[in-house]
Coordinates of C-alpha atoms in Angstrom, one line a residue:
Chain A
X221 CA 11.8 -10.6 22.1
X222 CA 14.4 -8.4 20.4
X223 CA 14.1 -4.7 20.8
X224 CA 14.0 -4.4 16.9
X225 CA 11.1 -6.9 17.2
X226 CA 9.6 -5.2 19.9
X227 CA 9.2 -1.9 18.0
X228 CA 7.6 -3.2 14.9
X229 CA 4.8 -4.9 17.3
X230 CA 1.7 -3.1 17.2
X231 CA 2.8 -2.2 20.9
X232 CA 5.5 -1.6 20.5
X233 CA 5.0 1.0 17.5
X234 CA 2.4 2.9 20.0
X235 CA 5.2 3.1 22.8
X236 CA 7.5 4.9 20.4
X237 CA 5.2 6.8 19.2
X238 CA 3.8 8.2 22.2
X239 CA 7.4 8.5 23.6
X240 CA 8.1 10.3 20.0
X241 CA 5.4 12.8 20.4
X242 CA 6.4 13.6 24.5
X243 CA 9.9 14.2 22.8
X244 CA 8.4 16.8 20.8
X245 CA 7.6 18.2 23.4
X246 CA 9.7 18.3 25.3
X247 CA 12.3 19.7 22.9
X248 CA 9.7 22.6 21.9
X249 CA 9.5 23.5 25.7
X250 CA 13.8 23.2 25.8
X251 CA 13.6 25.6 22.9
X252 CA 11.3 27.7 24.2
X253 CA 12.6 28.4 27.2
X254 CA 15.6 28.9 25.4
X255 CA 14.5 31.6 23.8
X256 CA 15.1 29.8 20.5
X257 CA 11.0 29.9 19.6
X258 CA 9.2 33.1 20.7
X259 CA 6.1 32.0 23.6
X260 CA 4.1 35.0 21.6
X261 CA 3.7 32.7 18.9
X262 CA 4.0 29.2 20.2
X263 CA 3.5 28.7 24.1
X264 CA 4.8 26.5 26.3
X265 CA 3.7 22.7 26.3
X266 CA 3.5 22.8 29.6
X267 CA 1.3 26.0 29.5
X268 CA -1.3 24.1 27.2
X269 CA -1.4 20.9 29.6
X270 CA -2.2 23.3 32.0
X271 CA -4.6 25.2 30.7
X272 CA -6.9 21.7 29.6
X273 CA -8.6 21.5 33.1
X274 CA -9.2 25.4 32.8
X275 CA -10.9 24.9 29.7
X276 CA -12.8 21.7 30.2
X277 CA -14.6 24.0 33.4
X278 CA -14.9 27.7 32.1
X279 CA -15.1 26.8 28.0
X280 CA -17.3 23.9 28.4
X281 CA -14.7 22.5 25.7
X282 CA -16.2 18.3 26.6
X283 CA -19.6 19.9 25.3
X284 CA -18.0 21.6 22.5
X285 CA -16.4 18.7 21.5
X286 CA -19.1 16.4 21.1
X287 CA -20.8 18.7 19.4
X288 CA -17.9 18.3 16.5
X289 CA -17.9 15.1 16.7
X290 CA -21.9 14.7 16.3
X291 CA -21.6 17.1 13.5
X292 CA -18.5 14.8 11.9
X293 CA -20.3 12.0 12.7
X294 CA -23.5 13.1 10.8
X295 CA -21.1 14.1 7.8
X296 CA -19.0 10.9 7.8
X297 CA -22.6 8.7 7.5
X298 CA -23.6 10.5 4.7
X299 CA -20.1 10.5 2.8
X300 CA -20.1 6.9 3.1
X301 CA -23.5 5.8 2.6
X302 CA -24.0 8.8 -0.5
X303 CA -20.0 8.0 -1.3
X304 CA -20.1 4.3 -1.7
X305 CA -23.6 4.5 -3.8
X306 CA -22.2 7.1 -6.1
X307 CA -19.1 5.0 -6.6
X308 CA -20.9 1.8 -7.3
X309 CA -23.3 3.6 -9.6
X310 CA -20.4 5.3 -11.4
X311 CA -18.8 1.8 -11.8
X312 CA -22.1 0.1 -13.0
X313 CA -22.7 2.8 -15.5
X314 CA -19.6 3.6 -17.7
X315 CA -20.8 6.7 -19.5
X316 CA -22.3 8.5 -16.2
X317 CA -18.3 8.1 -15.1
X318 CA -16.7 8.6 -18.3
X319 CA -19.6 11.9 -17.9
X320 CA -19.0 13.1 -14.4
X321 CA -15.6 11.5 -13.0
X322 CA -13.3 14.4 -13.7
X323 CA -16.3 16.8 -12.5
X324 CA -15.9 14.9 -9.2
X325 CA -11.8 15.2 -8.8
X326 CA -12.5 19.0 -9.6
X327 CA -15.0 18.9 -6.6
X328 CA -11.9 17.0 -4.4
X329 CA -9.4 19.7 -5.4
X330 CA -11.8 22.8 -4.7
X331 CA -11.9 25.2 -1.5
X332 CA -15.7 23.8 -0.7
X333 CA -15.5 25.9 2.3
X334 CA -15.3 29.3 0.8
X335 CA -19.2 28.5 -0.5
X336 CA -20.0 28.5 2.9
X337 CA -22.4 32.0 2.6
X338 CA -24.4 29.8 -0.2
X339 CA -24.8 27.1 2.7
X340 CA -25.7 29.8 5.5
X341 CA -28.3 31.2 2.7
X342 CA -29.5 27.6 2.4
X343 CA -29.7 25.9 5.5
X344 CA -29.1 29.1 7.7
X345 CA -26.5 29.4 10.8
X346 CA -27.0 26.2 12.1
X347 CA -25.5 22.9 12.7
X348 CA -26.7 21.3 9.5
X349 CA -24.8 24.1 7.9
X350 CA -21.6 22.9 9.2
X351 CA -22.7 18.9 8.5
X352 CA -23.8 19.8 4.6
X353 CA -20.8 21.6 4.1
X354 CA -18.3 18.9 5.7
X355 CA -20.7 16.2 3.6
X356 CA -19.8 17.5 0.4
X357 CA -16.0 18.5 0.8
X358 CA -15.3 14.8 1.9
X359 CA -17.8 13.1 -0.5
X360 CA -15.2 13.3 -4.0
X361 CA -12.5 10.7 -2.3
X362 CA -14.9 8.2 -1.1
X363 CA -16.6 8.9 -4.6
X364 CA -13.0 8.1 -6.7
X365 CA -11.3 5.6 -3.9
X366 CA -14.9 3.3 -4.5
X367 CA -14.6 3.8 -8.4
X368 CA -11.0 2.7 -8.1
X369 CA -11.5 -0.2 -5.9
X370 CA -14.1 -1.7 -7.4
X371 CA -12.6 -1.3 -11.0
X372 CA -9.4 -2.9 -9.4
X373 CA -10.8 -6.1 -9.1
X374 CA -8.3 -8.9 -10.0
X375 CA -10.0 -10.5 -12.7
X376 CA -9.3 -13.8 -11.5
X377 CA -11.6 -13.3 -8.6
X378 CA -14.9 -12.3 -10.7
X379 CA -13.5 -15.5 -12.9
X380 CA -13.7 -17.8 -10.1
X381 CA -17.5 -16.1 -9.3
X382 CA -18.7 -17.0 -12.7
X383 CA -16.8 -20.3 -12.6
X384 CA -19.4 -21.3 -9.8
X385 CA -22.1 -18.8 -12.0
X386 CA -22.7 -16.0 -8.9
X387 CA -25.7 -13.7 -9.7
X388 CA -24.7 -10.2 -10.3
X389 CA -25.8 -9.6 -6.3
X390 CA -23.6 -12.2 -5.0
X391 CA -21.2 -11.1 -7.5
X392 CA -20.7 -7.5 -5.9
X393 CA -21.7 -8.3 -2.2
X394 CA -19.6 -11.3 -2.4
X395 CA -16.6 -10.3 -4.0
X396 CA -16.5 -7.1 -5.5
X397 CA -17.5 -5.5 -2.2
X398 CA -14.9 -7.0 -0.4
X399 CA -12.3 -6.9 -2.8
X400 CA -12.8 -3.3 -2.9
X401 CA -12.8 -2.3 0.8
X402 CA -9.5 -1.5 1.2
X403 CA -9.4 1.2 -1.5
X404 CA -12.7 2.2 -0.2
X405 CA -11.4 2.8 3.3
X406 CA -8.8 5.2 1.9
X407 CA -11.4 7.0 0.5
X408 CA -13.2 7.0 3.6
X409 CA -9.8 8.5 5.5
X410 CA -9.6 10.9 3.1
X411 CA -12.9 12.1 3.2
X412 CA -13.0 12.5 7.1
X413 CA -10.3 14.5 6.6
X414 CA -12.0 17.0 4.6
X415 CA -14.8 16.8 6.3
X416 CA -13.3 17.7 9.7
X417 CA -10.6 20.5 7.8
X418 CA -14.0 21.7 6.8
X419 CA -16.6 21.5 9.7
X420 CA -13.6 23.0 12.3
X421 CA -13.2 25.9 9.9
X422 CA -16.9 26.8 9.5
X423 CA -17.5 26.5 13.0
X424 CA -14.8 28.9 13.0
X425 CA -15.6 31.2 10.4
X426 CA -19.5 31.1 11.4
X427 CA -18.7 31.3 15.2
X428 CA -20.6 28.8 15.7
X429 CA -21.5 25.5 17.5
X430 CA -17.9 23.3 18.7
X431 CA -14.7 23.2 18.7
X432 CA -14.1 25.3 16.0
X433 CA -16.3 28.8 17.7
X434 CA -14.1 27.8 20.8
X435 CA -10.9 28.4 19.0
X436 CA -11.8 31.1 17.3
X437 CA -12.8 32.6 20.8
X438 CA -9.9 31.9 22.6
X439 CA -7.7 33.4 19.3
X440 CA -9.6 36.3 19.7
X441 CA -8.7 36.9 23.2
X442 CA -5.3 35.9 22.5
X443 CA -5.3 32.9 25.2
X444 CA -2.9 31.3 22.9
X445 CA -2.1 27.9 25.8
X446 CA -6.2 27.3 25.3
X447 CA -6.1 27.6 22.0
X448 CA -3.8 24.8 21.0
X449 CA -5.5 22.9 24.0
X450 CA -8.6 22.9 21.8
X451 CA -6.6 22.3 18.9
X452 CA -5.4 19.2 20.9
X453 CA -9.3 18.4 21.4
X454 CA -9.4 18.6 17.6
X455 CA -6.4 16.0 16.9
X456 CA -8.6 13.9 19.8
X457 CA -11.8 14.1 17.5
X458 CA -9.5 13.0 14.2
X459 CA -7.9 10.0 16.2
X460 CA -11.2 8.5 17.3
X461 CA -12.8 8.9 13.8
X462 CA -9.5 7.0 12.7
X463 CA -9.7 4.5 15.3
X464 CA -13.3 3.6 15.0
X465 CA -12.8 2.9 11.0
X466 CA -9.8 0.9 10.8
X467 CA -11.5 -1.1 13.4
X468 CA -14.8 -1.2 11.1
X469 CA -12.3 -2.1 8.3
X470 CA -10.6 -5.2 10.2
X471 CA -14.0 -6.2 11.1
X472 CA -15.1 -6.2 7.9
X473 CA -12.1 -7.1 6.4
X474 CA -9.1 -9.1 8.5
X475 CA -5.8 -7.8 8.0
X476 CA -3.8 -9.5 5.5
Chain B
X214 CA 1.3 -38.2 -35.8
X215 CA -2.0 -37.8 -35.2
X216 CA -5.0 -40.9 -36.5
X217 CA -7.9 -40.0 -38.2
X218 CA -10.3 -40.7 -35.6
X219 CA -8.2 -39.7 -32.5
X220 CA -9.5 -36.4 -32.2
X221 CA -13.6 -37.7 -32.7
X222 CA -15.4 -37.8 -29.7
X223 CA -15.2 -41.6 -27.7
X224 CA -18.8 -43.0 -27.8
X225 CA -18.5 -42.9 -23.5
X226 CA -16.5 -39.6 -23.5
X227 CA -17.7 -37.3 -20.3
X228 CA -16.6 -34.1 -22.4
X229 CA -15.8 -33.5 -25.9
X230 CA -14.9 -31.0 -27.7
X231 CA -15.4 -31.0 -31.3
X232 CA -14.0 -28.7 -34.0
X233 CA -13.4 -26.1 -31.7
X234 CA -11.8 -22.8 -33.4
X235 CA -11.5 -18.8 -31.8
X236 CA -10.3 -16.2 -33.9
X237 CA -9.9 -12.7 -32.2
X238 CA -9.4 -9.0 -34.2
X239 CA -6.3 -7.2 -33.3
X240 CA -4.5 -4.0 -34.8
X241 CA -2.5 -6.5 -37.0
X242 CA -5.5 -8.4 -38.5
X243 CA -7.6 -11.0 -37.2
X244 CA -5.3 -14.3 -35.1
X245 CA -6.7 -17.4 -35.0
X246 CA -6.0 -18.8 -31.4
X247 CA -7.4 -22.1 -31.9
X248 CA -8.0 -24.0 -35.1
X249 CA -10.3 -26.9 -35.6
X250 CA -9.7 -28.9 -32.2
X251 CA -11.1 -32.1 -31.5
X252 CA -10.9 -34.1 -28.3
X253 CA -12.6 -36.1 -25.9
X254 CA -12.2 -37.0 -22.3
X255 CA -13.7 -40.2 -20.9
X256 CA -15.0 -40.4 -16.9
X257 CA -12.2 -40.3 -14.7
X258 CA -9.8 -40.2 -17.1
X259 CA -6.5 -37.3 -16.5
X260 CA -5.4 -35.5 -19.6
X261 CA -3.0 -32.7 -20.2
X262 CA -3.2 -30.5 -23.0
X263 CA 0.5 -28.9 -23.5
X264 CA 1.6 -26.8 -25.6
X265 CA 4.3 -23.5 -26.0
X266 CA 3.8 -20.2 -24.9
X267 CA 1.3 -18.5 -26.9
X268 CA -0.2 -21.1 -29.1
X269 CA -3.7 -20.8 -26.8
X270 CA -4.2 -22.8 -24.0
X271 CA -5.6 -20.6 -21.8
X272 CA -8.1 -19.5 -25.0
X273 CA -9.0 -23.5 -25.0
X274 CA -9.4 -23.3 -21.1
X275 CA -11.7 -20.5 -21.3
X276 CA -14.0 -22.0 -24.1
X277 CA -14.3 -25.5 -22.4
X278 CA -14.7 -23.5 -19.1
X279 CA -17.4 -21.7 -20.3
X280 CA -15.9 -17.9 -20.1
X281 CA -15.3 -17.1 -23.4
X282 CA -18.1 -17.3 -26.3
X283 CA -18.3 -16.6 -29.7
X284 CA -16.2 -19.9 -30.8
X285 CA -17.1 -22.1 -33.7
X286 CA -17.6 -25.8 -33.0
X287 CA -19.0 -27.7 -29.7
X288 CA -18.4 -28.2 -26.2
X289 CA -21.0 -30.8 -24.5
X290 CA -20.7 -32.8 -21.0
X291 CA -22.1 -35.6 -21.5
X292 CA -23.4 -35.1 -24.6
X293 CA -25.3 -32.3 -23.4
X294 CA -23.9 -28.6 -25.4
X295 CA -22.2 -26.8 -22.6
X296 CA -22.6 -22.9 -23.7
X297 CA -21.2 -20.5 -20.6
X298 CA -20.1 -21.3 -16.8
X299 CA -21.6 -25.2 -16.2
X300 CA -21.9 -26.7 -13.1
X301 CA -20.4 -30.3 -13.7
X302 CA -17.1 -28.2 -14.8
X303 CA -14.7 -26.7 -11.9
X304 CA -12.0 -24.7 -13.0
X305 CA -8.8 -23.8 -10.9
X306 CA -7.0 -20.9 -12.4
X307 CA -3.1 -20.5 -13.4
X308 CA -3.0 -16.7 -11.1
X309 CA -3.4 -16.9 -7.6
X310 CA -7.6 -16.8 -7.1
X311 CA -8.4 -17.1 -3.2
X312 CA -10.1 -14.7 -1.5
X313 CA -7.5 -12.6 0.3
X314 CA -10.5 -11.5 2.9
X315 CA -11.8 -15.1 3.9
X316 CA -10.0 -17.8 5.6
X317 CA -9.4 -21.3 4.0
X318 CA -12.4 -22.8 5.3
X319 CA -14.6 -19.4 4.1
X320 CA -12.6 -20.0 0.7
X321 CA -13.5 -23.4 0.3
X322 CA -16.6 -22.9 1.5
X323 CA -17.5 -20.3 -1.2
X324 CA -19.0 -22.5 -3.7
X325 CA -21.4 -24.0 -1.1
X326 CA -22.3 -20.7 0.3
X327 CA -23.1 -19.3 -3.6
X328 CA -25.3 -22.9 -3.9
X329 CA -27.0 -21.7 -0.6
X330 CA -26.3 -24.7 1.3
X331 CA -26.9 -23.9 5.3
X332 CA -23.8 -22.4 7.0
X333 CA -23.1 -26.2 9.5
X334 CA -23.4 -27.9 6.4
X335 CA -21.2 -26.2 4.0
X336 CA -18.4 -26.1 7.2
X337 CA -18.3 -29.7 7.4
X338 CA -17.8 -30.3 3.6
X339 CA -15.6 -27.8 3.4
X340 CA -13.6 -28.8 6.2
X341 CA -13.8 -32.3 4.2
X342 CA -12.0 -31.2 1.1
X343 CA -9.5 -28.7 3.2
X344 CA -8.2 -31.9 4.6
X345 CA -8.0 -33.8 1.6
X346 CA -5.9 -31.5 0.3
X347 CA -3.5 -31.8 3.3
X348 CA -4.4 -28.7 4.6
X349 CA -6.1 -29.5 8.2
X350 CA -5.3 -27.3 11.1
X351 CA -5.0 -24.3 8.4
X352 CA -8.8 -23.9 8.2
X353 CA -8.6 -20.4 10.1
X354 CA -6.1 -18.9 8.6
X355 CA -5.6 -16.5 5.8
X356 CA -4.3 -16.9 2.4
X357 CA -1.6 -14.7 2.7
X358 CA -0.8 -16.5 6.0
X359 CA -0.1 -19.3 3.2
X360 CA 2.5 -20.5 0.7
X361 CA 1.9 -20.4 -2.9
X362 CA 1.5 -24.0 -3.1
X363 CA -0.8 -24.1 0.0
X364 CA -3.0 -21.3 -1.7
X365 CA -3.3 -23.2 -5.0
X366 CA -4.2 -26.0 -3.0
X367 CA -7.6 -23.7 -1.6
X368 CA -7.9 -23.1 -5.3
X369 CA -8.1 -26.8 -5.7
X370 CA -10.3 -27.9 -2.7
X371 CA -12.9 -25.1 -3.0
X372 CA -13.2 -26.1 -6.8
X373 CA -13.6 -29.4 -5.5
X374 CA -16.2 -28.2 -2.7
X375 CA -18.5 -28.0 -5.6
X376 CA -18.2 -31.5 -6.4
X377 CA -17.7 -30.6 -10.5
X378 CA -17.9 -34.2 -12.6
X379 CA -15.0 -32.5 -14.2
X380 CA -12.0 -30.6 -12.8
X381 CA -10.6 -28.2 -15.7
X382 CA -7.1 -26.6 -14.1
X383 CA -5.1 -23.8 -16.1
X384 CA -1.4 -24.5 -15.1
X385 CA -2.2 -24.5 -11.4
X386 CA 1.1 -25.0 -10.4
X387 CA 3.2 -22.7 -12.9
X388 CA 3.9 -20.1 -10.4
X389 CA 5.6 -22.6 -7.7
X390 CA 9.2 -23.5 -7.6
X391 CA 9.9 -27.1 -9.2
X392 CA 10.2 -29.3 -6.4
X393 CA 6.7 -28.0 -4.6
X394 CA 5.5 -28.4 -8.4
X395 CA 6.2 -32.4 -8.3
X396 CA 5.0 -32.7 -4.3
X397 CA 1.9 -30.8 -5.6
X398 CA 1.1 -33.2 -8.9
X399 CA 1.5 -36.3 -5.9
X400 CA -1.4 -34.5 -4.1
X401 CA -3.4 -34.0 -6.9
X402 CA -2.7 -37.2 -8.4
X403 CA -3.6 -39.2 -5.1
X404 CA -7.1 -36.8 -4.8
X405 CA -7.4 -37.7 -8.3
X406 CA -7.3 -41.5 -8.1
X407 CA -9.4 -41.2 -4.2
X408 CA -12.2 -39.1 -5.6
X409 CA -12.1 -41.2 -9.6
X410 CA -12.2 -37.2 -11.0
X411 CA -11.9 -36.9 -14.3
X412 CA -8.9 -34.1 -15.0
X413 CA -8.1 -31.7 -17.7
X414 CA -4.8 -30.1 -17.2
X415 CA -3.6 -27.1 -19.3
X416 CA 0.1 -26.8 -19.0
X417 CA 3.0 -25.9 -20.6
X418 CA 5.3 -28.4 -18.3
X419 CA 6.6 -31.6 -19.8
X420 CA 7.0 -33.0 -16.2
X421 CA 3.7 -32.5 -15.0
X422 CA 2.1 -33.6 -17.7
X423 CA 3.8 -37.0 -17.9
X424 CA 3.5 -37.5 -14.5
X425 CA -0.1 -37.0 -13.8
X426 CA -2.0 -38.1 -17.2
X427 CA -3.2 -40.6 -18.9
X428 CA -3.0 -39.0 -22.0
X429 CA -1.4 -35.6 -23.4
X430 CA -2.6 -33.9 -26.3
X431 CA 0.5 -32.0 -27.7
X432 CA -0.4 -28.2 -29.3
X433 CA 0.6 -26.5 -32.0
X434 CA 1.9 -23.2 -32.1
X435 CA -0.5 -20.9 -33.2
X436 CA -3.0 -21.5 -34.3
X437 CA -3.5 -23.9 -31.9
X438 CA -4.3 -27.2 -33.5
X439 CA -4.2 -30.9 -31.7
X440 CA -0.9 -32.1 -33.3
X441 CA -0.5 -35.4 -31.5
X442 CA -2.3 -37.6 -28.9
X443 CA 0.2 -39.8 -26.5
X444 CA -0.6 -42.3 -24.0
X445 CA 1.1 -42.7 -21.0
X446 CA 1.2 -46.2 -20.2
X447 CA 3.3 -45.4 -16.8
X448 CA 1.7 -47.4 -14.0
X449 CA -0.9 -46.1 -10.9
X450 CA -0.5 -45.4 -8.6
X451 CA 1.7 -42.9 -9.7
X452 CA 3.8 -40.3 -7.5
X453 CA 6.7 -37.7 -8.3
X454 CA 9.2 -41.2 -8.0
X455 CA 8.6 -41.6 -11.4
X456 CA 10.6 -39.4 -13.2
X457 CA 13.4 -40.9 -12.0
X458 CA 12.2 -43.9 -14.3
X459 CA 13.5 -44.9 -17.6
X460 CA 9.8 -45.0 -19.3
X461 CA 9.0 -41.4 -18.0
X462 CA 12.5 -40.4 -19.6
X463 CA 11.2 -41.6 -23.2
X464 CA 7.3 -40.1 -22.7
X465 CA 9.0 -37.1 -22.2
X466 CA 11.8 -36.8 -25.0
X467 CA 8.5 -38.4 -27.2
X468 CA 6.5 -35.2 -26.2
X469 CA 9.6 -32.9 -26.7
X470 CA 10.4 -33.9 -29.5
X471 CA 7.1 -32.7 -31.0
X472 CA 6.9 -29.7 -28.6
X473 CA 10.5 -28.6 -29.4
X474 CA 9.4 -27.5 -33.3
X475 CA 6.4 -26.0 -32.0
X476 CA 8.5 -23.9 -28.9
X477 CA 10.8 -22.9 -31.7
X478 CA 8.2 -21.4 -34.1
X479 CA 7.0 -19.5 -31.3
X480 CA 10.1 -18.2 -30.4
X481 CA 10.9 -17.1 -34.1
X482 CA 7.4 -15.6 -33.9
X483 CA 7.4 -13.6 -30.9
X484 CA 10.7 -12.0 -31.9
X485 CA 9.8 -11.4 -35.6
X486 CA 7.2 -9.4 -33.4
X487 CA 9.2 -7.7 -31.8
X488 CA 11.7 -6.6 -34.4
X489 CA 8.4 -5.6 -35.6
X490 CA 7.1 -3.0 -32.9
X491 CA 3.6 -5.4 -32.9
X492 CA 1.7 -6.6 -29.9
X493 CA 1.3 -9.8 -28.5
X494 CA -2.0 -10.7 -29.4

């Protein structure tokens, strides 16, 4: 196999990169020690490696983060299962989205997080706090990306379903559904991304329960190699998330 | 020209359509698509319907299809009104239509699986028609793993799956290049004579429709009334050797020659429209 070949393999497209990322790296720890980036403010790559095992055994960081991921866990069931039913319903019912669909891309563009006292009045300083609020920051794209997907529908392909007369069930399950998924699974990116900006940066601002208290900690005591170690335990929570629902996607959908 | 009783339905005729006419309301007034069209097509019979661009085919497809209402005149199988989808009708569609998720086997399939047939036995029937269509040992893969022409064929062999007494196509083949075009109509010319399936083509291709009918009902442009009925006497079996023949030659200059007034009026028309600032209805 070609080299060129070789890189646009799905291998070969992880080797570089992970080999991109380690030259990062590497060139922010030449131009460190350089003095050409000041170690107040960024430290040294090396530093934060090393600091990992410190903060897996004094900051309990392993417990921390699965406690971020349970909570973006909870909030990513609910976007999708609340997400997906909203969309469909939106789709079914033309006036409740002609009524509410510009309502709901307000709700994508707003700063849900800065409501989170109303949530600590509600639910209190607790997890579900954190899971409400990362629920409804990353339920508008699921919301719009279903709405779009749906409506998207090649014609053709509900054509051919009424060709062989499908009942409006087999209609959606069978083809609208599917036809769908991929604009659904955008919306499903995009709204674990808001939910994880979101449930990071309440646990922050709350102090309270994973990865983001543990940040907000280490900030405070200026332990600046632990805190982007956490921040690296962060990126680890997003990746899996990622990981787990493009494999949901090819399972439910094969790659074309 | 057309005789008086060519467009009345044949006493044995599988489907006929009788005094079939669609008008739709646009911004520049109401269009009659079709006008007052008459035809009948017997048990395993092949006719083409062709026509220009515009003079509405597709309109005719979707009435006789059963996807567009609100028509004046009759559609009946058998003597039987058809009104909506029917199940003795299969339509293959002129834009691509497999399912991009499902493999050619769960394409083909689809029909079967909508009639709730048990999965073992709606594989094997499937695999039947996937193979008769040439496409054996492609039963796994993907459509965009496919060709145009290999797609369209899916198209074909899952309409087929559902074992329609009549196959209704929309110019299946209009997206291909030529040459797949005239390996295609052999295909569906030898599953036409293996299976005795009686065909109704809609196309706008002089080619195809000589080579794979019996008949061809030449359009006008719009409205779209049936301006002329010709036979094609060509002998079966028939495969793509036969344009190369002298009769094939004089089918199709007989057909142009009727079509080439009608193309030219729609021409005219649609850039009168233009000049105009109108839409194409």
């Amino acid at each position: 196999m070609r080299l060129k070949d070789w890189a646009r393999s799905r291998n070969g497209a992880r080797a570089v990169g992970v080999t991109a990322t380690v030259a990062f790296f590497v060139l922010v720890e030449a131009l460190i020690r350089a003095g050409l980036v000041n170690q107040f403010i960024v430290p040294l790559p090396s530093q934060i490696i090393a600091s990992i095992p410190r903060i897996i055994a004094e900051e309990h960081v392993l417990d921390r983060f699965l406690q971020t991921m349970q909570e973006v866990l909870w909030a990513s069931v609910m976007i999708a299962v609340v997400g997906i039913s909203i969309g469909v319903l939106f789709f079914k019912f033309r006036g409740l989205r002609l009524a509410c669909e510009s309502w709901v891309g307000a709700m994508a563009a707003a700063p849900i997080v800065l409501l989170y006292p109303l949530f600590l009045v509600i639910f209190g300083r607790s997890a579900t706090t954190i899971v409400m609020i990362g629920f409804v920051a990353g339920l508008a794209p699921v919301i719009l990306k279903t709405i779009e997907g749906l409506a998207g529908t090649r014609a053709v392909l509900l054509n051919v379903g009424r060709s062989f007369k499908v009942t409006p069930s087999q209609q959606f399950w069978k083809i609208l559904l599917p036809a769908a998924l991929p604009s659904v699974f955008v919306g499903l990116r995009l709204g674990l991304i808001f939910a994880m900006i979101n449930i990071v940066g309440v646990e922050f601002l709350i102090n309270f329960g994973g990865l983001g208290q543990l940040i907000n900690e280490l900030a405070e005591r200026y332990d600046l190699p632990g805190t982007y170690g956490a921040i690296g335990f962060v990126i680890l929570t997003s990746m899996l998330f990622f990981d787990v629902t493009a494999r949901i996607e090819r399972w439910l959908r094969p790659v074309e | 020209m057309l005789n008086s009783d060519a467009s009345a339905p044949a006493a044995n005729a599988l489907l006929a359509v009788e005094h079939v006419s669609k008008h739709f309301p646009t911004p520049e007034g109401v269009v009659t698509a079709v006008e007052d069209f008459s035809f009948s097509v017997k048990a395993g019979e092949f006719v083409s319907i062709i026509g220009p661009s515009g003079c509405g085919k597709s309109t005719l497809f979707n009435i006789i299809g059963g996807l567009l209402g609100g028509y004046e005149g009759r559609v009946s199988v058998d003597g039987a009104t058809v009104s909506g989808t029917h199940p003795s009708i299969g339509m293959v569609f002129q834009e691509e239509s497999t399912f991009p998720w499902r493999t050619v086997l769960d394409n083909v399939a689809f029909p079967l699986e909508i009639a709730g047939m048990d999965k073992a036995g709606r594989q094997e029937r499937a695999a039947h028609f996937v193979a008769l269509v040439g496409l054996q040992g492609f039963e796994r893969r993907l459509p965009a793993e496919l060709s145009g022409g290999m797609r369209q064929r899916v198209a074909i062999a899952r309409t087929l799956a559902s074992q329609p007494r009549i196959l209704l196509m929309d110019e299946p083949f209009a997206a291909l290049d030529e040459q797949t075009r005239l390996l295609l109509g052999d295909k569906v010319l030898q599953i036409q004579q293996e299976l005795k399936q009686t065909t109704l083509l809609i196309t706008h291709n002089l080619t195809e429709a000589v080579q794979l009918s019996d008949r061809v009902l030449v359009m006008t442009y719009r409205p779209g009334r049936l301006k002329r009925i010709v036979d094609i006497d060509l002998p079966h079996p028939r495969d793509s050797e036969v344009v190369s023949s002298e009769a094939f030659g004089h089918r199709v200059a007989e057909i142009w020659h009727d079509l080439r007034e009608e193309a030219s009026r729609g021409i005219a028309a649609d850039e009168a429209r233009v000049l105009r600032g109108g839409h194409r209805p």
